[in-house]
Amino acid sequence: MDKIPARCVVVITALMTAFTSIAEAHETTPSPSPAPSAFSAQTLADLKRLQQAALASDYAWRQTAYLSNNIGPRLSGSAQEKRAVEYVAAELKALGLEVKLEKVIVPHWVRGEETAALVQFHGQAPETTQKIVLTALGGSVATGPEGLTAEMVVAKDFEELQSLGREKVAGRIVLFTNAYDKAMAAQGRAGDAYRQAVAYRGDAPSAAARLGAVAALIRSVGSADYRLPHTGQTKYAEDAPKIPAGAVASEDADLIAHLAPQGPVRMRLVLTPQQLPDVESFNVVADLKGSTDPEQVVIVSGHLDSWDLGTGAIDDASGVAVAMEVGNLVKRLKLAPKRTIRVIAWANEENGLRGAKAYAEAHAAEMGNHFAAIEMDGGAGHPVGINMNGKPALQELLKPVAAVLQSSGAGALDFVDGAGADIGPLEKMGVPGFSPMSDGRTYFHYHHTAADTLDKIVPKELSENAAALAVLTYALANSEQPLPRLP
Ligand SMILES: [Zn+2]
């Protein structure tokens, strides 16, 4: 989810100028006829039926429950991920969709033992250590089975680490204490707070290793405050040695930061993950064929893989289940969309995005026929509207859809730089992207932790997401007007 590239801003500005001139021209024209709606009266009536059916359905809930409780965590390369591919494909087939499995080669990283303790610190009682709760970051290399013991150095951010220099960092375990901005999240900008903090999850190991550190730890990303460490993918730069990397529960990061100014703090760290050879997996791609423009595609999607600490209920069984629900409802109401509705359960969002990349590559020649792409991957909290990654004209075009969604409290329309990680490559190729604008106030308490479990899903809110996406998907599949393309 990068910022809008500068050239986009230029294009948007140019467009806005064009709109202004058109608007000014209209002022001198007497009673201009209103622009025709992109949605017929029949489509609008069908949208309301879909919305009501979604709010009354427990299909998405049952699918979320099966994926999280019966199958369980679905990290790429795992037996559960393989089972989930088979399960979702069979369920979509049972709905009457045309299902294809599209091959994706995925990484296979497995978590090992992960323990840590402070073995030296000021005020230590004889013969004791302080347990530190942490988890390996995805992709981390191992410490070796015996672990490593080293003095710690604490830096609040990358700048502070640089100012410490090699002399104070070499041979040490670095802890970055940069914190997730809870105040920003409380203002409704949880995604932005996450993106800021996650820079450390990605770049901390190489930044520390360049100065000779033996391991890199970060303060857990997210707002969890029940001593729950948050995992997620890290990355290693080409120009730095690969050192073990972990996330320390925020409470324990605070504890270390408190002790460090009082005297030397040494940690014994054991992380034994393994990077196994890549394996074959699949994007599950299921079509409900369009009645008049079957070659044109509207994607509705979630990602099938999950982190391994919890059962991946909110991230992202709920997204997959809601996408499946869209197929279920359109079939059940015997609606015949003009364009093809394509339900996708993406492979390997969490630690590689290989499913998204493989799809974009395999379907590059058909991108002109990809009308729109929707992904739900921001939790299953109550949706207040729709996020759009597209041209300003979408706002006007989708007003009738927003009016329908308003009755379930989801009538807001807003622009974002990227609507979903898996649809990102499609957006880069011009396809407008959409996602539910969900209430994210609790999402980052649980996301990527052991507490991402089924109980965090509120059935009513899940069905509200299903209603929002069923309405949006069907509206886009039946729009009488084309959508403006990105950039
Ligand atoms: Zn996700």
PDB file of N, CA, C and O and ligand atoms in Angstrom, residues 303 315 349-350 377, ligand 1:
ATOM      1  N   HIS A 303      -7.830 -13.719   1.130  1.00  0.00           N
ATOM      2  CA  HIS A 303      -6.687 -14.630   0.983  1.00  0.00           C
ATOM      3  C   HIS A 303      -6.820 -15.847   1.891  1.00  0.00           C
ATOM      4  O   HIS A 303      -7.232 -15.750   3.046  1.00  0.00           O
ATOM      5  N   ASP A 315      -8.111 -12.768   9.818  1.00  0.00           N
ATOM      6  CA  ASP A 315      -7.132 -12.534   8.739  1.00  0.00           C
ATOM      7  C   ASP A 315      -6.734 -13.874   8.133  1.00  0.00           C
ATOM      8  O   ASP A 315      -5.774 -14.469   8.592  1.00  0.00           O
ATOM      9  N   GLU A 349      -0.736 -14.640   0.628  1.00  0.00           N
ATOM     10  CA  GLU A 349      -0.675 -13.185   0.812  1.00  0.00           C
ATOM     11  C   GLU A 349       0.360 -12.839   1.875  1.00  0.00           C
ATOM     12  O   GLU A 349       1.145 -11.908   1.720  1.00  0.00           O
ATOM     13  N   GLU A 350       0.360 -13.611   2.962  1.00  0.00           N
ATOM     14  CA  GLU A 350       1.093 -13.178   4.155  1.00  0.00           C
ATOM     15  C   GLU A 350       2.605 -13.143   3.989  1.00  0.00           C
ATOM     16  O   GLU A 350       3.259 -12.233   4.450  1.00  0.00           O
ATOM     17  N   ASP A 377      -9.735  -7.740   3.341  1.00  0.00           N
ATOM     18  CA  ASP A 377      -8.592  -8.206   4.126  1.00  0.00           C
ATOM     19  C   ASP A 377      -8.245  -7.182   5.204  1.00  0.00           C
ATOM     20  O   ASP A 377      -7.088  -6.887   5.437  1.00  0.00           O
TER      21      ASP A 377
HETATM   22 ZN    ZN B   1      -4.545 -10.531   5.599  1.00  0.00          ZN
END
